[in-house]
Coordinates of C-alpha atoms and ligand atoms in Angstrom, one line a residue:
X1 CA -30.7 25.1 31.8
X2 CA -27.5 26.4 30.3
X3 CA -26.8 24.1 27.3
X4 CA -24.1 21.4 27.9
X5 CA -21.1 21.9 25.9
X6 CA -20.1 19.9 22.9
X7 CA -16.5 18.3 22.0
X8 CA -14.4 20.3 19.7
X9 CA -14.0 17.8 16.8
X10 CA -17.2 17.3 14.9
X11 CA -16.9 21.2 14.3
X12 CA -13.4 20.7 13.0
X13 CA -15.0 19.0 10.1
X14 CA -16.7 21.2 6.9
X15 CA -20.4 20.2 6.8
X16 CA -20.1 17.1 4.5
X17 CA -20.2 18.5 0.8
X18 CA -23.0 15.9 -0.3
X19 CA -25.2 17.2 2.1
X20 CA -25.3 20.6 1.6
X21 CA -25.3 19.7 -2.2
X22 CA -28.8 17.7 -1.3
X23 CA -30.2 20.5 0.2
X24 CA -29.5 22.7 -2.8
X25 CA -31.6 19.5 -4.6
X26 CA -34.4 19.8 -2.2
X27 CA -34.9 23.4 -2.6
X28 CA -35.2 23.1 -6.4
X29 CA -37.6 20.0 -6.3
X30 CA -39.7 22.2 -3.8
X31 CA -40.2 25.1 -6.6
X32 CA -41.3 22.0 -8.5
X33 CA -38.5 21.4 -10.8
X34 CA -37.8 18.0 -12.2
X35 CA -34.0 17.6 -10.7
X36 CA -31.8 15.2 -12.2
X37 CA -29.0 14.5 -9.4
X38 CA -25.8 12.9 -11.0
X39 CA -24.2 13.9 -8.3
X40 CA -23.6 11.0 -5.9
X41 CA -21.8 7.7 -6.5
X42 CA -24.6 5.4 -5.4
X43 CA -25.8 2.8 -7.8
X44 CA -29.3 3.3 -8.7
X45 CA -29.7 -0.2 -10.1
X46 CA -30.9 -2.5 -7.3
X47 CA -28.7 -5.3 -6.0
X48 CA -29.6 -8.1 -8.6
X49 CA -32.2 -10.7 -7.6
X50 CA -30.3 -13.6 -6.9
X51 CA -28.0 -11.7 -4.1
X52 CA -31.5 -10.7 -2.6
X53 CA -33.3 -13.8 -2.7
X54 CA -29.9 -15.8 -1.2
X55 CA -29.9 -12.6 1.7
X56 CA -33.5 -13.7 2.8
X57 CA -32.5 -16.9 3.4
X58 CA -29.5 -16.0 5.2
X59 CA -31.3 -13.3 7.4
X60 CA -33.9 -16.6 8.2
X61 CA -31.2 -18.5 9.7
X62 CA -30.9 -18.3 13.6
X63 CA -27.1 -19.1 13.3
X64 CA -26.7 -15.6 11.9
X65 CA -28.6 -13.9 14.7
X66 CA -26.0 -13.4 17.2
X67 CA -22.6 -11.2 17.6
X68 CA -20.4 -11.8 14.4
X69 CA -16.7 -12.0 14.8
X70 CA -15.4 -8.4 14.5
X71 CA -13.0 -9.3 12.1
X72 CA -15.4 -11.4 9.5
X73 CA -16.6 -14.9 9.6
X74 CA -14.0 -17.5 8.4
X75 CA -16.4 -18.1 5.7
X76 CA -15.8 -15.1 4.4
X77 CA -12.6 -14.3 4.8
X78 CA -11.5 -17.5 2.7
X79 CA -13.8 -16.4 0.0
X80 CA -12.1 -13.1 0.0
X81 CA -8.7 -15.2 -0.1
X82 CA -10.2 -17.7 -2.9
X83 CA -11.2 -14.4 -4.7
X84 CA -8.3 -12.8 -5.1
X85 CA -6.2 -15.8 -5.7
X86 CA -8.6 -16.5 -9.0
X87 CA -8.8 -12.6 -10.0
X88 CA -5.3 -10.9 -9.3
X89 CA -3.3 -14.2 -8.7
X90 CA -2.1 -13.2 -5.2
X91 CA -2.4 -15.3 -2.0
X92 CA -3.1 -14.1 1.1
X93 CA -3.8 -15.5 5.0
X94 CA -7.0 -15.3 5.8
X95 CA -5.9 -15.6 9.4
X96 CA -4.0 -12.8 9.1
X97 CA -4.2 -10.6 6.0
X98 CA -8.2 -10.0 5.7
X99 CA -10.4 -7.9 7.9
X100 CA -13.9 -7.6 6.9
X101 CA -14.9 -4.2 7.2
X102 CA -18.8 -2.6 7.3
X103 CA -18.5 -0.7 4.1
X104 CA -14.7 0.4 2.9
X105 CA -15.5 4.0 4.2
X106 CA -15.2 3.2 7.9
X107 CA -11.8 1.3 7.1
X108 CA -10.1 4.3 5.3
X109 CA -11.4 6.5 8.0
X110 CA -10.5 4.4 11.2
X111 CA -6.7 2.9 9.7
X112 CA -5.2 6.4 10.3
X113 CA -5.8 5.3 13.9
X114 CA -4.0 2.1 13.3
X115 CA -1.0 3.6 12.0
X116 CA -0.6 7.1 12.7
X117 CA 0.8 8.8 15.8
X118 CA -0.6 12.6 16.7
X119 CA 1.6 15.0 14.5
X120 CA 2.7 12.9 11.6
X121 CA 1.5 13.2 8.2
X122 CA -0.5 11.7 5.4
X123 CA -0.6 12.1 1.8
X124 CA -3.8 11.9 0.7
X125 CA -4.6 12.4 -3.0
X126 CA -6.3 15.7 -4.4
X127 CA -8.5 16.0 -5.8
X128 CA -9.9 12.9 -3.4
X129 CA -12.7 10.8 -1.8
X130 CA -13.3 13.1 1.4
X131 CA -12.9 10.3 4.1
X132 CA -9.0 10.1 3.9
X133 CA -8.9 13.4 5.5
X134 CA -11.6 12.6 8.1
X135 CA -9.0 9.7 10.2
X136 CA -6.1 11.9 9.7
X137 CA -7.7 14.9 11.2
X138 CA -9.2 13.0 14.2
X139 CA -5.6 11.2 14.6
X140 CA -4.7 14.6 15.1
X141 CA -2.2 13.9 11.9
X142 CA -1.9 16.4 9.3
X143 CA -2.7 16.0 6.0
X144 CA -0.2 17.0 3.4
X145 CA -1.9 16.6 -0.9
X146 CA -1.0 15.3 -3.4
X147 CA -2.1 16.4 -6.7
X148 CA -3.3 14.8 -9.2
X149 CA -3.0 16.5 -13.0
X150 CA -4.5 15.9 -16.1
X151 CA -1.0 16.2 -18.1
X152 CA -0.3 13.3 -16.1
X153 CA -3.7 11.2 -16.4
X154 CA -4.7 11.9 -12.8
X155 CA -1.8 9.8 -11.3
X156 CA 0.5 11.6 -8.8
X157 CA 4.5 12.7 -9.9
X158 CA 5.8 11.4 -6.6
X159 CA 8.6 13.3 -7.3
X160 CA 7.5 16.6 -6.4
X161 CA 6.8 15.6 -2.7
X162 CA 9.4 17.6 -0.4
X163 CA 12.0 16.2 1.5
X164 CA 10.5 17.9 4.6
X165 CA 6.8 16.6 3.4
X166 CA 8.3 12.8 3.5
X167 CA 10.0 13.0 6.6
X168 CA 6.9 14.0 8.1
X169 CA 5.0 11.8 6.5
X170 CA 3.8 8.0 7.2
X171 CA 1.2 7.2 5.4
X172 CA -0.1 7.5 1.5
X173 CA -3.2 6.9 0.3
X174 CA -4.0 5.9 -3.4
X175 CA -7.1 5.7 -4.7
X176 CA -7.3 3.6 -8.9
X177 CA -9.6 3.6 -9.9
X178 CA -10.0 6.9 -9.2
X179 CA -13.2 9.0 -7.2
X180 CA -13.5 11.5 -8.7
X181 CA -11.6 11.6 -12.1
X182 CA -12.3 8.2 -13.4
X183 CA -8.4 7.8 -13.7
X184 CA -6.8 3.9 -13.8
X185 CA -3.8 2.6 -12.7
X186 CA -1.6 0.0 -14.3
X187 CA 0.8 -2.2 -13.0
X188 CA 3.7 -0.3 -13.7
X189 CA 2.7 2.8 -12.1
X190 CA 2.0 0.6 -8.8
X191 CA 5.1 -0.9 -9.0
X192 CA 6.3 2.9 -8.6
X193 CA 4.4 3.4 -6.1
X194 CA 5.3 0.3 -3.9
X195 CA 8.9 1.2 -4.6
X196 CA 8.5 5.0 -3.0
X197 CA 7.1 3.4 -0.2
X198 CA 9.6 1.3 0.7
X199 CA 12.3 3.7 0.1
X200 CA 10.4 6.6 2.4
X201 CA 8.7 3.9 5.0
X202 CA 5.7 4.7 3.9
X203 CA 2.4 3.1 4.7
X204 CA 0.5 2.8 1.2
X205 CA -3.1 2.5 1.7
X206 CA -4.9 1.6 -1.9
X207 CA -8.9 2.5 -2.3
X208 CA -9.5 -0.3 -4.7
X209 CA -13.9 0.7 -4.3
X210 CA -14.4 0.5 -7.8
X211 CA -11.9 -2.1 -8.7
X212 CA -14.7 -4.1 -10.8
X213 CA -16.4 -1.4 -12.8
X214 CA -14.2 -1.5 -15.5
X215 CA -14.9 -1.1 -19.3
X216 CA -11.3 -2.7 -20.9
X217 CA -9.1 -5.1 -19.2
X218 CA -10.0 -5.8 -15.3
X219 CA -7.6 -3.8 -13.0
X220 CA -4.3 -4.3 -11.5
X221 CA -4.5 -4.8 -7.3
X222 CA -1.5 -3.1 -6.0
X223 CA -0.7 -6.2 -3.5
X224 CA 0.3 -8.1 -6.9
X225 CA 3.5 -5.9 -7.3
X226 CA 6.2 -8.0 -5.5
X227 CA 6.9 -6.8 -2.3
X228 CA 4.0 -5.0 -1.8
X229 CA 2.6 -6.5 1.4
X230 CA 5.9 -5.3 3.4
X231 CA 4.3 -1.4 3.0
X232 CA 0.8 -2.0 1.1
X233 CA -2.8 -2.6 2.5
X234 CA -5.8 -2.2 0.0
X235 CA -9.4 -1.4 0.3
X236 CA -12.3 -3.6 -1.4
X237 CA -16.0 -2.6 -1.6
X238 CA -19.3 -5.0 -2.9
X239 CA -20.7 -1.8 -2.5
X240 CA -20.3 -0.4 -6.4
X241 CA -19.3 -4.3 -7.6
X242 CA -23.2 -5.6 -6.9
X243 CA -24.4 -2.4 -6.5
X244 CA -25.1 -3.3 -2.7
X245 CA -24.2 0.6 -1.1
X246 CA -26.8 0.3 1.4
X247 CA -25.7 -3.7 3.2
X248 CA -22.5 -2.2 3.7
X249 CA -19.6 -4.9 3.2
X250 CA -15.9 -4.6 1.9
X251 CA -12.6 -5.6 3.2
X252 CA -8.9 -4.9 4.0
X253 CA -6.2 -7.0 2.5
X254 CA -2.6 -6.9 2.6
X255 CA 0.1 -6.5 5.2
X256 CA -0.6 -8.3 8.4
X257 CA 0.6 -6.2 10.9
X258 CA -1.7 -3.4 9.7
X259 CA -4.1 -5.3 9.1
X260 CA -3.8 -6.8 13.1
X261 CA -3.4 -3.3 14.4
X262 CA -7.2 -2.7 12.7
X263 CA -8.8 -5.3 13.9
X264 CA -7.3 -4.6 17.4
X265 CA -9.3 -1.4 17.1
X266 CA -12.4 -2.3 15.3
X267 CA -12.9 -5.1 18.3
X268 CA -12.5 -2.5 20.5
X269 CA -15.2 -0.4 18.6
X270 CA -17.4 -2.6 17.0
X271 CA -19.3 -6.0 16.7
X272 CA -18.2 -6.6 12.7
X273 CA -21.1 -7.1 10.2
X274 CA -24.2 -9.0 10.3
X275 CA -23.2 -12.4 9.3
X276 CA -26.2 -12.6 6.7
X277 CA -24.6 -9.8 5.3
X278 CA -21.4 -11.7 5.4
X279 CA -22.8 -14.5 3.9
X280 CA -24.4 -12.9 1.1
X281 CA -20.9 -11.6 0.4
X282 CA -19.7 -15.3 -0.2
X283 CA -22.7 -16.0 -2.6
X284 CA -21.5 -12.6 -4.4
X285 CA -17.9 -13.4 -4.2
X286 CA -18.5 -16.9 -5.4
X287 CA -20.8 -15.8 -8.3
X288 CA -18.7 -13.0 -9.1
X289 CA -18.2 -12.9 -12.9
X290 CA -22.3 -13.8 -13.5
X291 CA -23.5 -11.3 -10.7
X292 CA -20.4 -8.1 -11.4
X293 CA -20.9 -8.3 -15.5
X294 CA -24.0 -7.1 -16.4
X295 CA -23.8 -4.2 -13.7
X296 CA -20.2 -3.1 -15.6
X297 CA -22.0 -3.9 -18.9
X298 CA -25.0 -1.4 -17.8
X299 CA -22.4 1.6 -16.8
X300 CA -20.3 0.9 -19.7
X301 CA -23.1 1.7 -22.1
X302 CA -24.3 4.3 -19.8
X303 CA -20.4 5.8 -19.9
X304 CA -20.1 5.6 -23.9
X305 CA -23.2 7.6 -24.2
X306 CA -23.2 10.2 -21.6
X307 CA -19.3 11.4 -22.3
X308 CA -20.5 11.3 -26.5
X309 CA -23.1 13.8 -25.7
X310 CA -20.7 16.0 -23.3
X311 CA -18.3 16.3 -26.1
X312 CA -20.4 17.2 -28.9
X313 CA -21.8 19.9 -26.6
X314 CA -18.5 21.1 -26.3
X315 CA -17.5 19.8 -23.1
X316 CA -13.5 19.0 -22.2
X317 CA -14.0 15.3 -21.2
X318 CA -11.9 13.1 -19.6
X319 CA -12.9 9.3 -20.6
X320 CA -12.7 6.7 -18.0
X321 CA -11.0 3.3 -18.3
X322 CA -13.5 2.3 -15.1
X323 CA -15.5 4.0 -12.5
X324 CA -18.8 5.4 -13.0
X325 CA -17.7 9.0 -13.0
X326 CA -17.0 11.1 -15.4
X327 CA -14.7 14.0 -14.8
X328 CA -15.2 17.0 -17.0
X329 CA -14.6 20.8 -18.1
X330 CA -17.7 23.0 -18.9
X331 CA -17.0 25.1 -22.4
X332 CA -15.3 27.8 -22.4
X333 CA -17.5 31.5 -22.6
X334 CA -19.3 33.7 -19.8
X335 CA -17.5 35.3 -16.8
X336 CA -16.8 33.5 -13.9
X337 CA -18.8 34.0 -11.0
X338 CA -18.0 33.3 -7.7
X339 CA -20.6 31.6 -4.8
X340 CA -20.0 30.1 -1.6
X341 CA -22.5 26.6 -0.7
X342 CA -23.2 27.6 2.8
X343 CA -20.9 26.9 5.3
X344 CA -19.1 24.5 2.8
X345 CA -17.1 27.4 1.4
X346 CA -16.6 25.7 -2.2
X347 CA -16.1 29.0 -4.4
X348 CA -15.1 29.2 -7.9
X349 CA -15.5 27.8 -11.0
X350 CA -17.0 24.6 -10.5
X351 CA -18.9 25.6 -8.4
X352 CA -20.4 28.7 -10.5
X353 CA -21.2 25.8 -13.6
X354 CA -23.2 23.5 -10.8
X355 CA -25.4 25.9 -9.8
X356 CA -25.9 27.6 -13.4
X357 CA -26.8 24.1 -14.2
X358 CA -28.7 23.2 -11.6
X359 CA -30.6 27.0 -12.2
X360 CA -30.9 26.6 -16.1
X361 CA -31.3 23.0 -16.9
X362 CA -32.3 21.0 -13.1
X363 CA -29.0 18.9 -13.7
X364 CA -27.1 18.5 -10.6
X365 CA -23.3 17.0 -10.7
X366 CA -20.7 17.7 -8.0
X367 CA -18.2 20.5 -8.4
X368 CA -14.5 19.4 -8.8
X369 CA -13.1 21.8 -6.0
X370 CA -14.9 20.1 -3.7
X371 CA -12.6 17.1 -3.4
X372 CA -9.9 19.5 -3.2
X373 CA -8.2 22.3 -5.0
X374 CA -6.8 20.6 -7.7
X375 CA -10.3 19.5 -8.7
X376 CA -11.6 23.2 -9.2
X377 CA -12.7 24.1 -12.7
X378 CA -14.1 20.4 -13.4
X379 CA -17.1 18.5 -12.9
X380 CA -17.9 15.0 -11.5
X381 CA -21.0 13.3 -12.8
X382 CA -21.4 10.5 -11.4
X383 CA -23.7 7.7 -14.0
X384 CA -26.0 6.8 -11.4
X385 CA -29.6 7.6 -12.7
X386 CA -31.8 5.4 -14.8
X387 CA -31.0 5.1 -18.9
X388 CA -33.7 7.7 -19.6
X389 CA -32.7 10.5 -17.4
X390 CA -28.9 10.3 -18.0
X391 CA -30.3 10.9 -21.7
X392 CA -32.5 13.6 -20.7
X393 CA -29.6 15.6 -18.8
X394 CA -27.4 15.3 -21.5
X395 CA -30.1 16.7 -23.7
X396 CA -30.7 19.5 -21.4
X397 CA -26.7 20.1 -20.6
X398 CA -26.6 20.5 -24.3
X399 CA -29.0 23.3 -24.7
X400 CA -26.8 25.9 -21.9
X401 CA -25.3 28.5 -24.1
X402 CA -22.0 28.6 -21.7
Ligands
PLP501 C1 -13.3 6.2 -3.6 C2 -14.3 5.5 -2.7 N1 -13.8 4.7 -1.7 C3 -14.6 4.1 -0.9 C4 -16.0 4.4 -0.9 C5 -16.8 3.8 0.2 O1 -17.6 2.7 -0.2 P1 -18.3 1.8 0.8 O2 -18.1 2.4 2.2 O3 -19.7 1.7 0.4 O4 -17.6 0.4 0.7 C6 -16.5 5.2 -1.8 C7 -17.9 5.5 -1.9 O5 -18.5 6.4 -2.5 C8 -15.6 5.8 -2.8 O6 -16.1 6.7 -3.7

């Protein structure tokens, strides 16, 4: 039989770049090489015991068995409230202004649906988490970057957007702490950012994932900028908090009538989260300073070491107020080299260092350019890997004569 024909839009997308970074990974583990992978954000502590042992209970309890409310229990959604009103001193609806989401990344890819028409634009930060592009491009918007510099701590200078850009444009995203430089944001640059909204009706869409892995003082939330919830929505994750990646839970907060339009389209989509999952989520938010403390304690300590060893081995290094990534420059020496990764046609700099580091020392991080061209000729490591090993690749980062 002739093979049936496939819709055009899951070839629009570049195979996803941790993928093909994996397979690179598999390939050297199959010549028998000890590989180190700091290259994905994903928490390789396990979700502490006490979340666990409340989950087992909760997943025991019939109640929890059937269809959850798409937009999150009531339960939750008032601990989400409670949550915020005791960490950022902001009060929201939980009626109206929270929509529990099955891990942040579906959010940030489905509210382009929400909000966008075919044909308008979205600024999506660059270098950035690769999911802001993926609901533009199947909204059939376009997606206009941002860049974000080093001269200017990884924040973006709205003021080089074009007239033309904004009047195309209806959405931003933000994303502080920042994936992949590490960058923070501080009240005063979002109260720029809420300002440029309002005066170019924009939609501002803040990516607060890593919101609790800070090593000074906790971070700002955007909605706490007055004004904010006329033009702002913001994204929150237990994912890196509790280390829970895998039970996938987070939320939406902010300005009710996108938060309404999402839910309109997640009920038409999905069923919402397991509600044991939900549940567990109250027990975390509840228990939030004794459960979220030790992980930030565990990646601070992991952070002061790791970019220590990077720096004496003469590595550019850009230190991170939160976040477990840290964004870097290889030292300067050798010529560059270009490759391609497959089909994921990531060529340059960054790329060359991954690979000669992967080739001379089984360390693999993630190259800058692949979160977008202004991340080429940096590094991401990301300090997910046990004590021990982030002290062996440093050791053996040290030793490449670059
Ligand atoms: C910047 C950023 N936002 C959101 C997410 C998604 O997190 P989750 O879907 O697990 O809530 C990630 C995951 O790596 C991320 O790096």
């Amino acid at each position: 039989m002739k093979e049936l024909p496939l819709g055009k839009k899951p070839g629009i997308f570049p195979p996803y770049l941790f993928r093909e970074l994996d397979l690179r990974r598999e390939e050297e583990v199959r010549k028998g090489r000890d590989v180190i992978s700091l290259a994905i954000g994903d928490p390789d502590i396990p979700t502490p015991g006490p979340i666990t042992e409340f989950a087992a209970k909760a997943v025991k309890k019939a109640s929890n068995h059937r269809y959850p409310y798409g937009r999150g229990s009531a339960g939750f959604r008032s601990a989400v409230a409670a949550w915020h009103k005791e960490r950022h001193g902001i009060k929201l609806d939980p009626q109206s202004e929270i929509l529990a989401l099955i891990g942040s990344k579906e959010g940030l890819a489905h509210l382009p649906f929400a909000l966008i028409d075919r044909g308008d634009s979205v600024i999506i930060p660059d270098p950035g988490y690769p999911p802001y592009n993926t609901g533009v491009i199947l909204s059939e918007g376009r997606t206009e970057r941002l860049p974000l510099l080093e001269k200017n701590g990884f924040l973006p200078d709205f003021g080089k957007l074009s007239r033309k850009t904004l009047s195309r444009a209806k959405m931003l995203f933000l994303n502080y702490p920042n994936n992949p430089t590490g960058a923070s944001a501080h009240l005063d640059f979002y109260k720029e950012a809420v300002r440029f909204c309002r005066k170019n009706s924009l939609w501002l869409a803040q990516d607060a994932a890593y919101s609790e892995v800070y090593f000074g003082k906790p971070c700002p939330s955007v909605l706490e900028v007055p004004g904010a919830k006329d033009v702002a929505v913001e994204f929150y994750s237990l994912s890196k908090t509790y280390c829970m990646t895998g039970w996938r839970l987070g939320w939406l907060a902010g300005n009710a009538r996108a938060v309404q339009a999402l839910t309109r389209l997640k009920d038409n989509m999905d069923s919402g989260q397991f509600n044991a999952v939900q549940e567990t989520g109250i027990f975390c938010l509840r228990n939030h300073a004794l459960l979220s403390g030790p992980i930030r304690g565990a990646f601070r300590a992991r952070m002061e070491f790791f970019t220590a060893a990077l720096a004496a081995a003469g590595w550019d290094v850009f230190v991170p107020e939160a976040t477990f990534f840290v964004w870097a420059r290889p030292p300067k020496g050798g010529k560059p080299r270009t490759f391609s990764a497959g089909a994921a046609k990531v060529q340059g700099k960054s790329l060359e260092a991954v690979y000669r580091m992967l080739s001379e020392s089984s360390v693999l991080a993630t190259p800058g350019s692949g979160f977008g061209p202004s991340g080429e000729g940096y590094l991401r490591f990301s300090l997910c890997a046990p004590d021990a090993r982030i002290k062996e690749a440093a050791r053996r980062i040290g030793k490449i004569a670059w």
